[in-house]
Coordinates of C-alpha atoms in Angstrom, one line a residue:
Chain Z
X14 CA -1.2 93.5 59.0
X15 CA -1.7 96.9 58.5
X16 CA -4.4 98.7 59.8
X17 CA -6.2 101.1 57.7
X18 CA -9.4 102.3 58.8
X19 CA -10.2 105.5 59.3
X20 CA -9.0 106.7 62.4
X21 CA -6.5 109.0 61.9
X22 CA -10.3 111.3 61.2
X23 CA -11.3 111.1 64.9
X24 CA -12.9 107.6 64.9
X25 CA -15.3 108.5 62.2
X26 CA -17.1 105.9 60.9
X27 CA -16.5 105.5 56.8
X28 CA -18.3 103.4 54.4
X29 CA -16.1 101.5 52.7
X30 CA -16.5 100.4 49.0
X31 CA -13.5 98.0 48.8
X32 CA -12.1 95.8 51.3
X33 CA -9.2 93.0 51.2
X34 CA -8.6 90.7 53.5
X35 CA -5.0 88.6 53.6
X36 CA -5.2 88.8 49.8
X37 CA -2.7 87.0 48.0
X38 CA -1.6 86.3 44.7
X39 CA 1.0 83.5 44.0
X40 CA 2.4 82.6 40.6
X41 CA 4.8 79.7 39.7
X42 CA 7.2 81.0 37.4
X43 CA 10.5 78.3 36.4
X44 CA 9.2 76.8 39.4
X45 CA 9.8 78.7 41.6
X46 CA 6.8 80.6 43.4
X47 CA 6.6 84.4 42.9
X48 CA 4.3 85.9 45.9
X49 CA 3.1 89.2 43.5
X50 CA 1.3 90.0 46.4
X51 CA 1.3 88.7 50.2
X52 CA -1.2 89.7 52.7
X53 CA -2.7 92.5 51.9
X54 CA -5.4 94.7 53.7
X55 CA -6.4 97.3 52.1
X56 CA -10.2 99.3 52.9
X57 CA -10.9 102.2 50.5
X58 CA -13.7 104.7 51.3
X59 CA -16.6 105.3 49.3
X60 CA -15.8 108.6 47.0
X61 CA -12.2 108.6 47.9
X62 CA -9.1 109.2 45.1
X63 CA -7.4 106.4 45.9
X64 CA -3.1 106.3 44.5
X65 CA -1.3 102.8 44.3
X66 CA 2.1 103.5 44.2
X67 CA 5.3 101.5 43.4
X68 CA 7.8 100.2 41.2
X69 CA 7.1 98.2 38.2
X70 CA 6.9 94.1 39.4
X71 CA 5.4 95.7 43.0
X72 CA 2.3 94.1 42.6
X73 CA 0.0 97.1 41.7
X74 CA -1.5 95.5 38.7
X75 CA -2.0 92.2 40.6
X76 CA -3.4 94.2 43.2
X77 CA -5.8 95.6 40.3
X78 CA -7.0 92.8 38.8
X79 CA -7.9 91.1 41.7
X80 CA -10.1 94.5 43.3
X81 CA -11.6 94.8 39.6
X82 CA -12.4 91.1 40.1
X83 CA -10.3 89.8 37.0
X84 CA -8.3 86.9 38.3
X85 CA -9.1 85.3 41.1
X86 CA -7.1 85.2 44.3
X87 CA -4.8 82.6 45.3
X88 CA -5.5 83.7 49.3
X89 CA -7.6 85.9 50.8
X90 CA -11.1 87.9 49.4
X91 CA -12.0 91.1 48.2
X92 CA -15.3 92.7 49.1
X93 CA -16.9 95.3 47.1
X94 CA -19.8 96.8 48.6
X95 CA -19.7 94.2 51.4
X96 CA -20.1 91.4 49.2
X97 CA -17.2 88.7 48.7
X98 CA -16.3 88.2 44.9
X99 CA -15.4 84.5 45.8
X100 CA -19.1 83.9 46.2
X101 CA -20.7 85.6 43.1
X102 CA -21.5 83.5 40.0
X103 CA -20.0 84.1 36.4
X104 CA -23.3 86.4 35.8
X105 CA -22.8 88.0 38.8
X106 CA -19.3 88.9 38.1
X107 CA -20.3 90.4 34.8
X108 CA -22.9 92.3 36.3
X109 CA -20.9 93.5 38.7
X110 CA -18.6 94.3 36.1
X111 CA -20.7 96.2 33.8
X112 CA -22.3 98.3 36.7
X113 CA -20.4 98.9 39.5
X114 CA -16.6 99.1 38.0
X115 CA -15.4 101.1 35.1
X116 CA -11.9 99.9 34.0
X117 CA -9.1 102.2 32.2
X118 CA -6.1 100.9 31.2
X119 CA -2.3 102.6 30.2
X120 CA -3.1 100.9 26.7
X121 CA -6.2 102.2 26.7
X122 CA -8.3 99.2 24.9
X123 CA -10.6 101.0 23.2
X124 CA -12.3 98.0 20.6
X125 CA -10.4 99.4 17.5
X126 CA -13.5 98.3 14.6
X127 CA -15.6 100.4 16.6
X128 CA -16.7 104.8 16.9
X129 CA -15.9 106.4 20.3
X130 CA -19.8 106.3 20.6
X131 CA -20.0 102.9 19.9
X132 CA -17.0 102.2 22.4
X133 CA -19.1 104.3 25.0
X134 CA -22.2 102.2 24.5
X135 CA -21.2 99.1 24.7
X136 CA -21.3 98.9 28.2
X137 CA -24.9 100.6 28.3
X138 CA -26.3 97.9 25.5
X139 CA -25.1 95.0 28.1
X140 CA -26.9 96.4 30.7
X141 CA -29.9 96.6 28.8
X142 CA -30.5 100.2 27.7
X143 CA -32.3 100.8 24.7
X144 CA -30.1 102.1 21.6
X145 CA -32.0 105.3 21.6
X146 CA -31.2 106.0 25.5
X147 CA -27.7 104.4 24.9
X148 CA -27.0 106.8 22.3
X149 CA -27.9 110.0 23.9
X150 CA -26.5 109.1 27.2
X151 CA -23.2 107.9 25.0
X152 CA -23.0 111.5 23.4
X153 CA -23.5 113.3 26.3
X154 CA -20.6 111.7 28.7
X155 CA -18.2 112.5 25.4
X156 CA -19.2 115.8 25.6
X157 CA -18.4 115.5 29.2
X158 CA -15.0 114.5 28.6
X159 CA -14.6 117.0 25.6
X160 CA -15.0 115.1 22.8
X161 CA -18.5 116.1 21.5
X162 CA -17.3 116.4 18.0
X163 CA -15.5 112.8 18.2
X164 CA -18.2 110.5 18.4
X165 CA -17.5 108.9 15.1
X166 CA -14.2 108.9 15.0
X167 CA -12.4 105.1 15.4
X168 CA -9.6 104.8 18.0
X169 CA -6.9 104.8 15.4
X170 CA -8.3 108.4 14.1
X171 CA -8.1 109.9 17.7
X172 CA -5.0 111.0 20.0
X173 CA -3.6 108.7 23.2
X174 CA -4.8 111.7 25.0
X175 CA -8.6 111.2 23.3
X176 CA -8.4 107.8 23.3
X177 CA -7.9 107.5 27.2
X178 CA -11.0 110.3 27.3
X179 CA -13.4 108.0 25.5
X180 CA -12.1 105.0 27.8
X181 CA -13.0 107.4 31.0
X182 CA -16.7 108.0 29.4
X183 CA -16.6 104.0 28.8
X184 CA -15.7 103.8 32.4
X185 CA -18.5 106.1 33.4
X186 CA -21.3 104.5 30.9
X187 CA -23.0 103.1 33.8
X188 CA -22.4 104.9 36.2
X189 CA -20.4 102.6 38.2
X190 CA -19.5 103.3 42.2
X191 CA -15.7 102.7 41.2
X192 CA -13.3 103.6 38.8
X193 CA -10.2 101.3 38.7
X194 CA -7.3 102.4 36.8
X195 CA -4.3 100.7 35.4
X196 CA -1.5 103.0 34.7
X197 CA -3.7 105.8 32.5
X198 CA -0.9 108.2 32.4
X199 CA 1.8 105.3 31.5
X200 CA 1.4 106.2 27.8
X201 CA 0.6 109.8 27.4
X202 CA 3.0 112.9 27.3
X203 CA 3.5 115.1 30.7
X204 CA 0.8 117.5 29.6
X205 CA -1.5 114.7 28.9
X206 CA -1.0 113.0 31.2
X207 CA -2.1 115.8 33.9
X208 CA -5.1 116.4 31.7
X209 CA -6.6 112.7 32.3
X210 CA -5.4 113.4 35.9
X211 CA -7.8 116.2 36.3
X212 CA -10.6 115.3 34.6
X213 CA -10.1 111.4 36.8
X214 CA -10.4 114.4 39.8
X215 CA -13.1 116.2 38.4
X216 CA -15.1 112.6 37.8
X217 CA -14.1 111.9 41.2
X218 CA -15.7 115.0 43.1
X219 CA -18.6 115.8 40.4
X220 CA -20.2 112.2 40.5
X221 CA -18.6 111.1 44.0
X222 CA -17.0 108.1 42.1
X223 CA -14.5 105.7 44.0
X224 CA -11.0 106.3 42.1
X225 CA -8.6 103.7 42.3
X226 CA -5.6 104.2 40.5
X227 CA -2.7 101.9 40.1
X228 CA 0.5 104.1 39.3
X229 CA 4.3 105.5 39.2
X230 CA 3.1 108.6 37.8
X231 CA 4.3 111.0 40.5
X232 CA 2.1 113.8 39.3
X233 CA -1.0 111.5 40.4
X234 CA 0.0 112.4 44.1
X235 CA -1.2 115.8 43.8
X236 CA -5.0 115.0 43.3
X237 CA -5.1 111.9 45.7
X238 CA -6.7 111.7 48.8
X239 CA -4.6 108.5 50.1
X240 CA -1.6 107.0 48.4
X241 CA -0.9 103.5 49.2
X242 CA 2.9 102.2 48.5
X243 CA 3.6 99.1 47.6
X244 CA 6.3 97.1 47.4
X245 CA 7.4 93.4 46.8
X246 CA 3.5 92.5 46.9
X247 CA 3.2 94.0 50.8
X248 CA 1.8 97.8 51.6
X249 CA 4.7 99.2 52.8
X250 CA 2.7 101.9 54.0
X251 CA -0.7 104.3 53.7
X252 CA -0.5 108.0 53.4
X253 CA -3.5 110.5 53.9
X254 CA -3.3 113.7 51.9
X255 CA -2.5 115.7 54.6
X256 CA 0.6 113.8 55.3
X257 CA 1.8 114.2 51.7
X258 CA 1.3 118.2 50.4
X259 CA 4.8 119.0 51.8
X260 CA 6.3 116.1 49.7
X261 CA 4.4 116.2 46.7
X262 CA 5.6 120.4 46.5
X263 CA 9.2 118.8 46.4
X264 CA 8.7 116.2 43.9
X265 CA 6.5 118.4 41.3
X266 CA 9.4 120.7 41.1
X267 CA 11.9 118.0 40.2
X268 CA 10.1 117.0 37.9
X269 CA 9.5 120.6 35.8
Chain C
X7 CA -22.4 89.5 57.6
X8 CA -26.0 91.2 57.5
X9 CA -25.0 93.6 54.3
X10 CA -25.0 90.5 52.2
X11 CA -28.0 88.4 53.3
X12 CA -29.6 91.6 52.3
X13 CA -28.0 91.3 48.8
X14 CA -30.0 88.3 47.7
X15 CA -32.9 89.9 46.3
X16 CA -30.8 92.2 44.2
X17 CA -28.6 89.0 43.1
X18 CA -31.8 87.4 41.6
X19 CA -32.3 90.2 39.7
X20 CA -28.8 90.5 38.0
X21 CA -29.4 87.6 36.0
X22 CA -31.9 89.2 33.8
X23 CA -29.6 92.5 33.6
X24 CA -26.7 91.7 31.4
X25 CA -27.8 90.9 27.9
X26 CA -26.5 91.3 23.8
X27 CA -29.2 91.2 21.7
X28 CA -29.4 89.5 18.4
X29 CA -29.5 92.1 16.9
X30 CA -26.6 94.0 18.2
X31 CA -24.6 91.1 18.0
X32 CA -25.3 90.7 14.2
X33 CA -24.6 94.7 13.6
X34 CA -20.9 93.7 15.6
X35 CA -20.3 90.8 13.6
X36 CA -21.2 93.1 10.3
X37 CA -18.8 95.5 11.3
X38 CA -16.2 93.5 12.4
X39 CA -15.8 91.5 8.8
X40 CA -16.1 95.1 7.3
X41 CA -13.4 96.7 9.2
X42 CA -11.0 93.7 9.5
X43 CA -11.5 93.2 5.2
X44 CA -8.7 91.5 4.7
X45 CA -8.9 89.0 7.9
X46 CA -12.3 88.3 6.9
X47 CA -11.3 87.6 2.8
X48 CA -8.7 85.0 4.1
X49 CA -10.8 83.4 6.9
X50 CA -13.4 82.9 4.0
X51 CA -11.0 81.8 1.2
X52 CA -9.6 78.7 2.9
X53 CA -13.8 77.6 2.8
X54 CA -14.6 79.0 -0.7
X55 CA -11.2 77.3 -2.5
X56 CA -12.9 73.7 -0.6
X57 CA -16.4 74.1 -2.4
X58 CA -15.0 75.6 -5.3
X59 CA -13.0 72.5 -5.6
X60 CA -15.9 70.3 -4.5
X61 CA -18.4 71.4 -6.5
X62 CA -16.2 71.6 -9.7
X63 CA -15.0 68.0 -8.6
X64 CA -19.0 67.6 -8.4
X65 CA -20.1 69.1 -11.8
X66 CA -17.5 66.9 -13.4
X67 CA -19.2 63.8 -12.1
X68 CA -22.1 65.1 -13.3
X69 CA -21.1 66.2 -16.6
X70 CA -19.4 63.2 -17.2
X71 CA -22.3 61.2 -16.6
X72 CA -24.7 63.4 -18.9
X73 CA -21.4 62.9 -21.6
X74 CA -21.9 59.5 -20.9
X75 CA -25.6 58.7 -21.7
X76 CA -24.9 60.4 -24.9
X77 CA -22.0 58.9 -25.8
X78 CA -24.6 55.2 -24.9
X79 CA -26.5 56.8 -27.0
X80 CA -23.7 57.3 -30.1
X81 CA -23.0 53.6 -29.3
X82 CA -20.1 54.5 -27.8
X83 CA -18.9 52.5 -24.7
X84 CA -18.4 55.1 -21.6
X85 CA -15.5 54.3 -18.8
X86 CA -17.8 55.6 -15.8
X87 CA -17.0 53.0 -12.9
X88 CA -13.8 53.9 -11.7
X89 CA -15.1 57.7 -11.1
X90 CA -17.3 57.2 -8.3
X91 CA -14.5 56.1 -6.3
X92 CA -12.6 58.9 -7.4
X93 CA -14.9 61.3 -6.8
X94 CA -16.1 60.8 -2.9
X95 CA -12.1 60.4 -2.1
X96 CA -11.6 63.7 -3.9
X97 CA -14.2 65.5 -2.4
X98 CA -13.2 64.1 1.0
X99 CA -9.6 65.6 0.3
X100 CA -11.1 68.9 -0.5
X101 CA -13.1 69.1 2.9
X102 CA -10.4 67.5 5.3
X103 CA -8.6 70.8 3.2
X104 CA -10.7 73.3 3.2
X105 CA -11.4 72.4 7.6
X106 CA -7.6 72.3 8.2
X107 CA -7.9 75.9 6.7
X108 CA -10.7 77.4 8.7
X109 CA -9.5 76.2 12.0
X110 CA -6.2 77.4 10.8
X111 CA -7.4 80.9 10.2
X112 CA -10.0 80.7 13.4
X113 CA -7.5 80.1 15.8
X114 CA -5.9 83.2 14.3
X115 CA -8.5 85.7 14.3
X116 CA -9.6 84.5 17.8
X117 CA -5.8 84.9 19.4
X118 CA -5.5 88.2 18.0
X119 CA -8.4 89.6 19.6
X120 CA -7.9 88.2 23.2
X121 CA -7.2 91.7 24.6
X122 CA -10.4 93.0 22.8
X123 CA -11.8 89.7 24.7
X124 CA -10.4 90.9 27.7
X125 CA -11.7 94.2 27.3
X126 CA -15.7 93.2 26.1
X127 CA -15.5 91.1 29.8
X128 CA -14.4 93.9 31.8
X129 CA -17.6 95.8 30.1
X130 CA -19.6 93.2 31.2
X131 CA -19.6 90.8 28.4
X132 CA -20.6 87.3 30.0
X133 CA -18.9 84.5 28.3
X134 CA -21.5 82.9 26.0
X135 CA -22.0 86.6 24.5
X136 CA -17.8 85.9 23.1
X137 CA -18.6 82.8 22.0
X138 CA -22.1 84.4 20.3
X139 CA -19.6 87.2 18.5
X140 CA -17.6 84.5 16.8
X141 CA -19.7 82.0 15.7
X142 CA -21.9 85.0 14.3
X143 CA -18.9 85.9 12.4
X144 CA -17.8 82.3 11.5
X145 CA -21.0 81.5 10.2
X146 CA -21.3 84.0 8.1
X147 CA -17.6 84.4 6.2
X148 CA -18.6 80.5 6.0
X149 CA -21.7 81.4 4.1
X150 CA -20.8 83.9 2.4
X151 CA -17.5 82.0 1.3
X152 CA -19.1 78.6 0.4
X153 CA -21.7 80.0 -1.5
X154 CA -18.6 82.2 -3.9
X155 CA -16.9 79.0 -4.2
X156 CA -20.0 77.1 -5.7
X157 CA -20.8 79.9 -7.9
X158 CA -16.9 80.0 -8.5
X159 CA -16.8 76.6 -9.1
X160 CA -19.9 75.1 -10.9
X161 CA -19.1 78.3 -13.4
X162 CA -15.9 77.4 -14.2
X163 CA -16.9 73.8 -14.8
X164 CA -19.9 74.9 -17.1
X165 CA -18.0 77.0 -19.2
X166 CA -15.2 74.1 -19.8
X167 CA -18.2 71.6 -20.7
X168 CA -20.0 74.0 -22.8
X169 CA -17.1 73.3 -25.3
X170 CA -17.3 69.8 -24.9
X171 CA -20.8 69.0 -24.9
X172 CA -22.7 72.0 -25.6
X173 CA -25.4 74.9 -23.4
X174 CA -28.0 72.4 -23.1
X175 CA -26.3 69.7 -22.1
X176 CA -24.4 71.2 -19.3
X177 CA -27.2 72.9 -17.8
X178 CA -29.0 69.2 -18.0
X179 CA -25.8 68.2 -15.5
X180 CA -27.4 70.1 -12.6
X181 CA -30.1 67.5 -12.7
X182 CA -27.4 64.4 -13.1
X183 CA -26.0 62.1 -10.7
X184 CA -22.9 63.7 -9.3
X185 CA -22.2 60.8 -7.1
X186 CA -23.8 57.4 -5.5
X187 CA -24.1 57.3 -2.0
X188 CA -25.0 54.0 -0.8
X189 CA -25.9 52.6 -4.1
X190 CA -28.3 55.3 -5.2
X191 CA -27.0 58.1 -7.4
X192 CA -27.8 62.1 -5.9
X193 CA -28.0 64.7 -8.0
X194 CA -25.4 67.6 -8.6
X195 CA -27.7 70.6 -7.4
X196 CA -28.1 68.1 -4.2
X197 CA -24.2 67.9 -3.9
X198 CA -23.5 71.6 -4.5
X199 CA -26.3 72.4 -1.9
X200 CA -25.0 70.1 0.8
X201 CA -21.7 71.5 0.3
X202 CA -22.4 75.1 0.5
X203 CA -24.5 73.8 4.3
X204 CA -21.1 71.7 5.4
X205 CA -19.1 74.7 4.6
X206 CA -21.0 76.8 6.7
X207 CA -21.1 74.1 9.4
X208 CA -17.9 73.6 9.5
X209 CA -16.7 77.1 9.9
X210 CA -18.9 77.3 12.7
X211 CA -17.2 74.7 14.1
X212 CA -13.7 75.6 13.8
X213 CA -14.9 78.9 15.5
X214 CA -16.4 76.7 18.3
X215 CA -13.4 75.7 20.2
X216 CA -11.1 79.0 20.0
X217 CA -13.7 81.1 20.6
X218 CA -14.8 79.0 23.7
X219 CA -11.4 78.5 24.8
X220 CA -11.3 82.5 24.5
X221 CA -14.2 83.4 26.7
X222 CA -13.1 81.2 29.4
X223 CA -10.2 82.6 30.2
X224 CA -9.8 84.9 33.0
X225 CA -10.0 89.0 32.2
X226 CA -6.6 89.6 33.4
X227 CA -4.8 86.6 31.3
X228 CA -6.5 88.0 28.6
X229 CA -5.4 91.5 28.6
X230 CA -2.4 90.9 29.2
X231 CA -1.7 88.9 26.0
X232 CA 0.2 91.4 23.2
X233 CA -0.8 91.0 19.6

């Protein structure tokens, strides 16, 4: 399929974070098989910003679930950090969960009886940090993402736009190689929207985190280092950053 | 293949990493039946109308067996045989009841929250600690709820009987046979105590399967779900 390694740098070696091999992903819907995705390859670089473009039904959530290790392929395996998620136990899944991946979703998923803080912790008290060390590393990634004065605050007191901050300090509680994103522009205004963009970015180049977004937000295009369009569950095709300035010029104007 | 050979050691050591501590679990649990009030007043009620029912069915028995001894004594002849029978179907009514309600009510709060599932497993919740939130919380609405539906229900009884066959009396009914199991009579405090335990049990149980059922499914299917 595809090939995606990293020459288009001058034969550079890269690390890479997150590999798929022939992944598929087939679902049996009024039977009749749906192939949400076929055969994909896809290697992303450690510390890269990583877009997954396409319509809605393209696959980009399926592709999602299966790199953030949340349903299992039907064909295929995903490596993170070299290791196949096929052959890690429950446990090791969880683990890899709580400390390698940070998820943010467009619904955000904040646990809605608990504080920001407490939604920022949770991750930390799985991994085994001590409440006192919990807390103060807690209150300091909120102040990180600019709520420092919202730490007791329950999801249903805060903004979409704060809400979606306290999920990006939940996604950063242990500090995990990779973000994976589902859509976290898909339910915040235009302006919000580029705010969570930039401070995704500013995560991305101040902690050299792995950023890979699932998207149609155009505006996401801007801050990505590679954008990878799908569509009908194949990579129709990988674009570096330098490819796309000209094109992303065009489509930010369109859009103001 | 070399990277994960080298990945072994660091594999071992996972195991011990991802943990929810009693503690923790119990301050969730707290919170949850706090914030979700009036999901937590209905999951209880279903088990505190059961022992209230059962232990007023209970003090009854009793009571009527204290009013019969006296009435013995008055030389009046007591009709006490057909109430055992009565009683144990009664009471098994109450519980089949009160059970229908909990798992009722359990299958509820559990399909409600299979995004927050979802969620807690994406944060590195491993399955058992799902399972640990629930019962937590089952256990204790059961409690809490059995334990109101005694008091509920023994006090309601004790101020009918008062009336009937005075303070002393009544209170002497806590000591009285409130059924016969195989032949030997048990005494109401017994019953009411028993009760109160099944209650709790049984919420626990109707927690069990949902909550199981819950954990096991896969991240994605439960985030997906819209409640």
């Amino acid at each position: 399929m595809t090939t995606t390694t990293g020459e288009a740098a001058g034969g550079s070696v890269y690390e890479y974070i997150v590999r798929t091999k022939d992944l598929a992903k087939f679902y049996v819907m009024g039977g009749q098989e749906v192939r949400a995705l076929d055969n994909v390859a896809l290697d992303i670089r450690r510390g890269e910003y990583v877009s997954i473009m396409g319509p809605s039904g393209s696959g980009k959530s399926t592709l999602f679930n299966m790199i953030g290790g949340l349903d299992k392929p039907t064909k295929g395996t995903v490596f993170i950090d070299e290791v196949d998620m096929a052959q890690l136990s429950a446990t090791e899944l969880a683990w890899l969960r709580c400390r390698k991946i940070g998820y943010i979703f467009q619904t955000f998923n904040l646990i809605p009886v608990m504080t920001a803080l407490e939604n920022v912790t949770l991750p930390m008290v799985f991994a085994g940090l001590s409440t006192d060390e919990a807390l103060e590393k807690g209150a300091n990634l909120l102040k990180v993402v600019g709520l420092g004065d919202r730490r007791d605050h329950k999801p249903t007191e805060l903004s979409g736009g704060q809400q979606q901050r306290v999920a990006i300090a939940r996604a950063l509680a242990n500090d995990p190689a990779i973000i994976l994103a589902d859509e976290p522009t898909g339910n915040l205004d235009l302006r919000t929207g580029k705010e969570i963009i930039a401070l995704l970015k500013q995560m991305n180049e101040e902690k050299n985190v792995t950023i890979i977004s699932a998207t149609h937000d155009l505006k996401m295009i801007d801050v990505s280092d590679r954008v990878v369009w799908i569509r009908d569950g194949k990579i129709e095709r990988i674009e570096e950053r330098a490819d796309i300035k000209v094109q992303v010029g065009e489509m930010e104007g369109e859009e103001q | 293949m070399a990277g994960v050979v080298e990945r072994i050691p660091d594999k071992a050591g996972i195991q011990k990493q991802i943990m929810l501590p009693w503690s923790k679990a119990l301050q969730m649990t707290r919170e949850n039946i706090f914030v979700r009030f009036g999901r937590s007043v209905i999951t209880a009620s279903g088990i505190f109308l059961g022992t209230a029912f059962m232990s007023a069915v209970f003090f009854g028995g009793a009571a009527a067996a204290v009013k019969a001894k006296l009435d013995l004594e008055q030389g009046i002849t007591p009709q006490e045989a057909e109430m055992q029978a009565r009683i144990i179907w009664l009471v098994t009514m109450s519980l089949v009841v009160a059970t229908v309600g909990i798992v009722n009510s359990m299958l509820m709060s559990v399909t409600e929250r299979y995004k927050e599932i979802g969620t807690m497993k994406c944060l590195g919740a491993l399955d058992r600690f799902i399972v640990r939130l629930f019962i937590l919380e089952a256990l204790l609405l059961g409690v809490l709820g059995s334990v109101a539906g005694a008091v509920v229900g023994t006090g309601a009884m004790t101020i009918m009987w008062m009336g009937r066959i005075g303070a002393k009396n009544t209170f002497a009914a806590w000591a009285a046979p409130a059924m016969k199991l195989g032949g030997s009579p048990v005494p109401l405090w017994l019953c009411v105590l028993v009760g109160v335990v099944i209650g709790g049990v049984l919420s626990m149980l109707a927690a069990l399967y949902p909550a199981w059922r819950a954990a096991k499914m896969p991240p994605a299917a439960a985030l997906r779900s819209e409640f």
